[in-house]
GROMACS .gro file of C-alpha atoms in nm:
model
  313
    1MET     CA    1  -1.612   0.732   0.467
    2ARG     CA    2  -1.610   0.482   0.184
    3ALA     CA    3  -1.337   0.219   0.138
    4ALA     CA    4  -1.210   0.213  -0.218
    5ALA     CA    5  -0.976  -0.004  -0.421
    6ILE     CA    6  -0.842   0.050  -0.775
    7LEU     CA    7  -0.662  -0.152  -1.036
    8MET     CA    8  -0.727  -0.485  -0.869
    9LEU     CA    9  -0.650  -0.713  -1.160
   10ALA     CA   10  -0.640  -1.037  -0.961
   11ALA     CA   11  -0.946  -1.165  -0.779
   12ALA     CA   12  -0.935  -1.277  -0.418
   13PRO     CA   13  -0.880  -1.650  -0.389
   14ALA     CA   14  -1.166  -1.891  -0.347
   15ALA     CA   15  -1.041  -1.974   0.000
   16ALA     CA   16  -1.108  -1.616   0.113
   17ALA     CA   17  -1.340  -1.717   0.393
   18ALA     CA   18  -1.071  -1.923   0.557
   19GLN     CA   19  -0.833  -1.627   0.541
   20GLN     CA   20  -1.058  -1.370   0.706
   21PRO     CA   21  -0.916  -1.215   1.022
   22ALA     CA   22  -1.084  -1.307   1.347
   23ASP     CA   23  -1.214  -0.950   1.367
   24ALA     CA   24  -1.565  -0.899   1.232
   25GLY     CA   25  -1.660  -0.700   0.926
   26TRP     CA   26  -1.360  -0.734   0.697
   27ARG     CA   27  -1.377  -0.852   0.335
   28LEU     CA   28  -1.067  -0.987   0.161
   29VAL     CA   29  -1.015  -0.790  -0.162
   30TRP     CA   30  -0.660  -0.884  -0.268
   31SER     CA   31  -0.398  -1.135  -0.162
   32ASP     CA   32  -0.096  -1.333  -0.267
   33GLU     CA   33  -0.037  -1.665  -0.091
   34PHE     CA   34   0.271  -1.744  -0.307
   35ASP     CA   35   0.137  -2.092  -0.379
   36GLY     CA   36   0.250  -2.099  -0.743
   37GLY     CA   37   0.584  -2.188  -0.891
   38ALA     CA   38   0.687  -1.831  -0.970
   39ILE     CA   39   0.622  -1.469  -0.877
   40ASP     CA   40   0.286  -1.363  -1.019
   41ARG     CA   41   0.371  -1.081  -1.261
   42GLY     CA   42   0.004  -0.995  -1.280
   43LYS     CA   43   0.033  -0.880  -0.919
   44TRP     CA   44   0.394  -0.767  -0.885
   45ASP     CA   45   0.645  -0.562  -1.078
   46PHE     CA   46   1.012  -0.498  -0.998
   47ASP     CA   47   1.212  -0.182  -0.950
   48VAL     CA   48   1.545  -0.239  -1.128
   49ASP     CA   49   1.812   0.019  -1.045
   50CYS     CA   50   2.120   0.100  -0.839
   51TRP     CA   51   1.968   0.417  -0.698
   52GLY     CA   52   2.011   0.322  -0.334
   53GLY     CA   53   1.667   0.455  -0.243
   54GLY     CA   54   1.804   0.806  -0.198
   55ASN     CA   55   1.954   0.678   0.130
   56ASP     CA   56   2.299   0.573   0.008
   57GLU     CA   57   2.197   0.208   0.029
   58ARG     CA   58   2.456  -0.035  -0.106
   59GLN     CA   59   2.248  -0.261  -0.331
   60CYS     CA   60   2.140  -0.279  -0.692
   61TYR     CA   61   1.782  -0.401  -0.721
   62THR     CA   62   1.725  -0.665  -0.989
   63ASP     CA   63   1.441  -0.877  -1.126
   64ARG     CA   64   1.652  -1.196  -1.127
   65PRO     CA   65   1.536  -1.518  -0.960
   66ARG     CA   66   1.867  -1.505  -0.770
   67ASN     CA   67   1.725  -1.210  -0.580
   68ALA     CA   68   1.352  -1.289  -0.567
   69ALA     CA   69   1.171  -1.618  -0.619
   70VAL     CA   70   0.884  -1.827  -0.487
   71ARG     CA   71   1.000  -2.133  -0.296
   72ASP     CA   72   0.791  -2.374  -0.085
   73GLY     CA   73   0.492  -2.142  -0.078
   74ARG     CA   74   0.686  -1.831   0.020
   75LEU     CA   75   0.833  -1.529  -0.154
   76VAL     CA   76   1.205  -1.524  -0.080
   77ILE     CA   77   1.392  -1.196  -0.130
   78THR     CA   78   1.767  -1.257  -0.122
   79ALA     CA   79   2.039  -0.996  -0.070
   80ARG     CA   80   2.374  -1.115  -0.206
   81LYS     CA   81   2.727  -0.983  -0.170
   82GLU     CA   82   2.813  -0.943  -0.538
   83ALA     CA   83   2.906  -0.637  -0.738
   84MET     CA   84   2.663  -0.524  -1.007
   85THR     CA   85   2.637  -0.230  -1.246
   86GLY     CA   86   2.297  -0.093  -1.346
   87PRO     CA   87   2.088   0.223  -1.387
   88ARG     CA   88   2.202   0.493  -1.146
   89PHE     CA   89   1.856   0.649  -1.121
   90PRO     CA   90   1.508   0.501  -1.063
   91LEU     CA   91   1.271   0.469  -1.357
   92SER     CA   92   1.075   0.775  -1.243
   93GLN     CA   93   1.381   0.994  -1.308
   94ARG     CA   94   1.499   0.837  -1.633
   95GLY     CA   95   1.294   1.070  -1.853
   96ASP     CA   96   1.603   1.291  -1.844
   97PRO     CA   97   1.837   1.154  -2.116
   98GLU     CA   98   2.148   1.207  -1.903
   99LYS     CA   99   1.995   1.022  -1.611
  100ALA     CA  100   1.868   0.748  -1.842
  101ALA     CA  101   2.225   0.682  -1.958
  102ALA     CA  102   2.388   0.705  -1.614
  103GLU     CA  103   2.507   0.387  -1.443
  104ALA     CA  104   2.630   0.296  -1.096
  105THR     CA  105   2.806  -0.003  -0.944
  106LYS     CA  106   2.712  -0.135  -0.601
  107PRO     CA  107   2.864  -0.420  -0.394
  108PHE     CA  108   2.534  -0.598  -0.317
  109THR     CA  109   2.224  -0.711  -0.507
  110SER     CA  110   1.869  -0.755  -0.379
  111ALA     CA  111   1.507  -0.710  -0.492
  112ARG     CA  112   1.223  -0.463  -0.453
  113LEU     CA  113   0.874  -0.579  -0.555
  114VAL     CA  114   0.590  -0.332  -0.612
  115THR     CA  115   0.218  -0.349  -0.690
  116ARG     CA  116   0.242  -0.010  -0.865
  117GLY     CA  117   0.018  -0.002  -1.172
  118LYS     CA  118  -0.138  -0.335  -1.073
  119ALA     CA  119  -0.311  -0.280  -0.736
  120ALA     CA  120  -0.352   0.017  -0.505
  121TRP     CA  121  -0.592   0.094  -0.223
  122THR     CA  122  -0.741   0.381  -0.028
  123TYR     CA  123  -0.812   0.264   0.329
  124GLY     CA  124  -0.833  -0.091   0.456
  125ARG     CA  125  -0.647  -0.349   0.658
  126ILE     CA  126  -0.315  -0.453   0.506
  127GLU     CA  127  -0.111  -0.737   0.658
  128VAL     CA  128   0.203  -0.925   0.561
  129ARG     CA  129   0.331  -1.238   0.733
  130ALA     CA  130   0.708  -1.226   0.707
  131LYS     CA  131   1.035  -1.346   0.854
  132LEU     CA  132   1.306  -1.081   0.874
  133PRO     CA  133   1.684  -1.111   0.826
  134GLN     CA  134   1.933  -1.023   1.098
  135GLY     CA  135   2.272  -0.856   1.099
  136GLN     CA  136   2.432  -0.512   1.098
  137GLY     CA  137   2.328  -0.323   0.787
  138THR     CA  138   2.017  -0.526   0.696
  139TRP     CA  139   1.708  -0.315   0.627
  140PRO     CA  140   1.391  -0.507   0.534
  141ALA     CA  141   1.083  -0.298   0.464
  142ILE     CA  142   0.710  -0.333   0.395
  143TRP     CA  143   0.572   0.003   0.288
  144MET     CA  144   0.345   0.204   0.060
  145LEU     CA  145   0.380   0.493  -0.183
  146PRO     CA  146   0.109   0.695  -0.359
  147GLU     CA  147  -0.002   0.566  -0.696
  148THR     CA  148   0.027   0.923  -0.828
  149ASN     CA  149   0.192   1.234  -0.688
  150HIS     CA  150  -0.146   1.403  -0.655
  151TYR     CA  151  -0.022   1.647  -0.391
  152GLY     CA  152   0.333   1.688  -0.524
  153GLY     CA  153   0.665   1.504  -0.518
  154TRP     CA  154   0.799   1.316  -0.217
  155ALA     CA  155   0.692   1.355   0.056
  156ALA     CA  156   0.403   1.592  -0.020
  157SER     CA  157   0.193   1.300  -0.146
  158GLY     CA  158   0.288   1.084   0.152
  159GLU     CA  159   0.458   0.755   0.238
  160ILE     CA  160   0.329   0.485   0.473
  161ASP     CA  161   0.595   0.260   0.627
  162ILE     CA  162   0.413  -0.045   0.759
  163LEU     CA  163   0.733  -0.213   0.880
  164GLU     CA  164   1.101  -0.126   0.887
  165ALA     CA  165   1.370  -0.299   1.089
  166VAL     CA  166   1.744  -0.242   1.089
  167ASN     CA  167   2.027  -0.448   1.234
  168LEU     CA  168   1.807  -0.708   1.404
  169GLY     CA  169   1.998  -0.935   1.638
  170VAL     CA  170   2.295  -0.698   1.672
  171ARG     CA  171   2.419  -0.592   2.016
  172CYS     CA  172   2.203  -0.308   2.149
  173ASP     CA  173   2.260  -0.176   2.499
  174GLU     CA  174   1.925   0.006   2.517
  175CYS     CA  175   1.722  -0.291   2.389
  176ALA     CA  176   1.560  -0.554   2.610
  177GLY     CA  177   1.780  -0.861   2.611
  178GLY     CA  178   2.079  -0.665   2.485
  179VAL     CA  179   2.015  -0.721   2.111
  180GLU     CA  180   1.837  -0.508   1.852
  181ASN     CA  181   1.473  -0.616   1.844
  182ARG     CA  182   1.289  -0.296   1.746
  183ILE     CA  183   1.057  -0.245   1.451
  184LEU     CA  184   0.939   0.088   1.318
  185GLY     CA  185   0.612   0.221   1.176
  186THR     CA  186   0.637   0.567   1.019
  187LEU     CA  187   0.456   0.826   0.809
  188HIS     CA  188   0.631   1.071   0.575
  189PHE     CA  189   0.441   1.382   0.468
  190GLY     CA  190   0.463   1.764   0.460
  191GLY     CA  191   0.626   1.934   0.164
  192GLN     CA  192   0.846   1.819  -0.118
  193TRP     CA  193   1.203   1.742  -0.013
  194PRO     CA  194   1.369   1.914   0.172
  195GLY     CA  195   1.044   2.037   0.327
  196ASN     CA  196   0.940   1.682   0.418
  197LYS     CA  197   0.842   1.570   0.769
  198HIS     CA  198   0.788   1.239   0.941
  199LYS     CA  199   0.637   1.083   1.254
  200GLY     CA  200   0.692   0.728   1.373
  201ASP     CA  201   0.695   0.483   1.659
  202GLU     CA  202   0.907   0.184   1.758
  203THR     CA  203   0.814  -0.131   1.943
  204ALA     CA  204   0.992  -0.449   2.038
  205LEU     CA  205   0.943  -0.736   1.794
  206PRO     CA  206   0.777  -1.020   1.985
  207ALA     CA  207   0.980  -1.338   2.029
  208PRO     CA  208   1.104  -1.528   1.845
  209LEU     CA  209   1.321  -1.270   1.671
  210ASP     CA  210   1.400  -1.518   1.393
  211GLY     CA  211   1.040  -1.631   1.342
  212PHE     CA  212   0.745  -1.525   1.130
  213HIS     CA  213   0.532  -1.232   1.242
  214VAL     CA  214   0.234  -1.048   1.094
  215PHE     CA  215   0.299  -0.681   1.025
  216GLY     CA  216   0.007  -0.457   0.938
  217ILE     CA  217  -0.187  -0.134   0.939
  218VAL     CA  218  -0.552  -0.050   0.978
  219TRP     CA  219  -0.601   0.263   0.769
  220GLU     CA  220  -0.914   0.474   0.770
  221LYS     CA  221  -0.985   0.834   0.682
  222GLY     CA  222  -0.794   1.047   0.929
  223LYS     CA  223  -0.640   0.756   1.124
  224ILE     CA  224  -0.377   0.484   1.079
  225VAL     CA  225  -0.307   0.212   1.338
  226TRP     CA  226   0.009  -0.007   1.321
  227THR     CA  227  -0.008  -0.369   1.437
  228VAL     CA  228   0.226  -0.661   1.494
  229ASP     CA  229   0.075  -1.008   1.528
  230GLY     CA  230  -0.267  -0.840   1.536
  231LYS     CA  231  -0.184  -0.617   1.834
  232PRO     CA  232  -0.184  -0.237   1.789
  233TYR     CA  233   0.132  -0.055   1.895
  234ALA     CA  234   0.105   0.291   1.735
  235THR     CA  235  -0.162   0.531   1.610
  236ARG     CA  236  -0.142   0.847   1.399
  237VAL     CA  237  -0.436   1.081   1.335
  238ALA     CA  238  -0.494   1.354   1.080
  239SER     CA  239  -0.403   1.634   1.321
  240GLU     CA  240  -0.047   1.492   1.325
  241TRP     CA  241   0.011   1.504   0.949
  242SER     CA  242  -0.026   1.755   0.666
  243THR     CA  243   0.069   1.824   0.307
  244SER     CA  244   0.172   2.139   0.125
  245GLY     CA  245  -0.055   2.025  -0.159
  246SER     CA  246  -0.393   2.053   0.017
  247ASN     CA  247  -0.574   2.201   0.316
  248ASP     CA  248  -0.788   1.889   0.356
  249PRO     CA  249  -0.696   1.744   0.698
  250ALA     CA  250  -0.709   1.387   0.565
  251ALA     CA  251  -0.456   1.461   0.289
  252PRO     CA  252  -0.221   1.318   0.175
  253PHE     CA  253  -0.339   0.986   0.318
  254ASP     CA  254  -0.671   0.992   0.136
  255ARG     CA  255  -0.553   0.868  -0.205
  256PRO     CA  256  -0.465   0.524  -0.348
  257PHE     CA  257  -0.130   0.380  -0.233
  258HIS     CA  258   0.051   0.073  -0.370
  259LEU     CA  259   0.253  -0.180  -0.173
  260ILE     CA  260   0.632  -0.235  -0.174
  261LEU     CA  261   0.838  -0.527  -0.034
  262ASN     CA  262   1.216  -0.492  -0.032
  263LEU     CA  263   1.538  -0.585   0.143
  264ALA     CA  264   1.799  -0.308   0.143
  265VAL     CA  265   2.163  -0.328   0.253
  266GLY     CA  266   2.311  -0.034   0.437
  267GLY     CA  267   2.184   0.321   0.402
  268GLY     CA  268   2.158   0.602   0.653
  269LEU     CA  269   1.914   0.446   0.898
  270ALA     CA  270   2.085   0.106   0.915
  271GLU     CA  271   2.444   0.228   0.910
  272GLY     CA  272   2.384   0.504   1.163
  273ARG     CA  273   2.252   0.267   1.431
  274GLY     CA  274   2.379  -0.040   1.612
  275LEU     CA  275   2.743  -0.117   1.547
  276LYS     CA  276   2.745   0.129   1.251
  277GLY     CA  277   2.813   0.049   0.889
  278VAL     CA  278   2.752  -0.288   0.724
  279ASP     CA  279   2.880  -0.626   0.842
  280GLU     CA  280   2.958  -0.800   0.512
  281SER     CA  281   2.977  -1.148   0.667
  282GLY     CA  282   2.696  -1.401   0.663
  283TYR     CA  283   2.561  -1.333   0.315
  284PRO     CA  284   2.332  -1.412   0.148
  285LYS     CA  285   2.059  -1.268   0.373
  286ILE     CA  286   1.695  -1.349   0.310
  287MET     CA  287   1.355  -1.200   0.383
  288GLU     CA  288   1.070  -1.450   0.358
  289ILE     CA  289   0.708  -1.351   0.295
  290ASP     CA  290   0.445  -1.615   0.363
  291TRP     CA  291   0.147  -1.411   0.244
  292VAL     CA  292   0.016  -1.063   0.172
  293ARG     CA  293  -0.354  -0.984   0.237
  294VAL     CA  294  -0.566  -0.674   0.197
  295TRP     CA  295  -0.912  -0.640   0.352
  296GLN     CA  296  -1.167  -0.364   0.326
  297CYS     CA  297  -1.509  -0.297   0.474
  298GLY     CA  298  -1.705  -0.259   0.153
  299ASP     CA  299  -1.950   0.029   0.182
  300ASP     CA  300  -1.906   0.051   0.559
  301ALA     CA  301  -1.661   0.279   0.735
  302VAL     CA  302  -1.337   0.110   0.834
  303SER     CA  303  -1.398   0.232   1.187
  304ASP     CA  304  -1.701   0.001   1.197
  305CYS     CA  305  -1.467  -0.297   1.173
  306ARG     CA  306  -1.282  -0.413   1.480
  307THR     CA  307  -0.912  -0.336   1.466
  308THR     CA  308  -0.760  -0.589   1.705
  309GLY     CA  309  -0.751  -0.962   1.740
  310ASP     CA  310  -0.541  -1.260   1.647
  311GLN     CA  311  -0.467  -1.322   1.279
  312GLU     CA  312  -0.539  -1.658   1.123
  313GLU     CA  313  -0.217  -1.832   1.016
   0.00000   0.00000   0.00000
């Protein structure tokens, strides 16, 4: 199995050696340390719409500095309680003239950054050091979508959710300590909606709940391992997934995927858990990202690289 990367328009920083994980064998191929004065548009684009992610989320995504900016060496994504009107449908659906003209108004604004068209990878170790917001209705996510719908529309071409968390810090009777502290790692696959399927796992977010943690995956052909602070907590193998678009057991997770960082407000997953709905107090809410790093094993199989160990911070 050969690790591959495409469309990497920004070189790894000169300080790559100092950023290597403690595990042997990995080579840093892409990163953003957010050390500049602004978001690097050579690495990131924005989704701008009021689509709600297909989940009835309550935000419009914008490309305004009010919703996403670099401050003190960190990317800060800010969800604000403010009404906004914008495109009802995502860009991918606006080829239809009626959809292109349609608008929607939502009561919150936020941001969704993507590496689509700028960087995508097949296999590797992908990690993000981030601090997550708390409160009923908050839904931060670090995830990946296919660069092209090679096997068909969602979810036939797959989706890799590296990290999702909803309602952190909210009362939760089944959670240790009595407050919501769970994070999720999930795959979406199968057929095109409504024939889609998913498999996922939850684990408790290590203390402190309001601190920075490193969320990641180690992705090789036929296997994906989810990690938090360098420790594995879930594994999926090819026998657990499939796609209607191919009989290859590795498909659909054998193609280039790009990275997405976003903070949603509300939506089915968040509003259906915890205390239900959205608590509109305490805004703005922020998600902070200290760095994003992608490693690969060059010409060696990812399985030849160790998959556990503490991450340099």
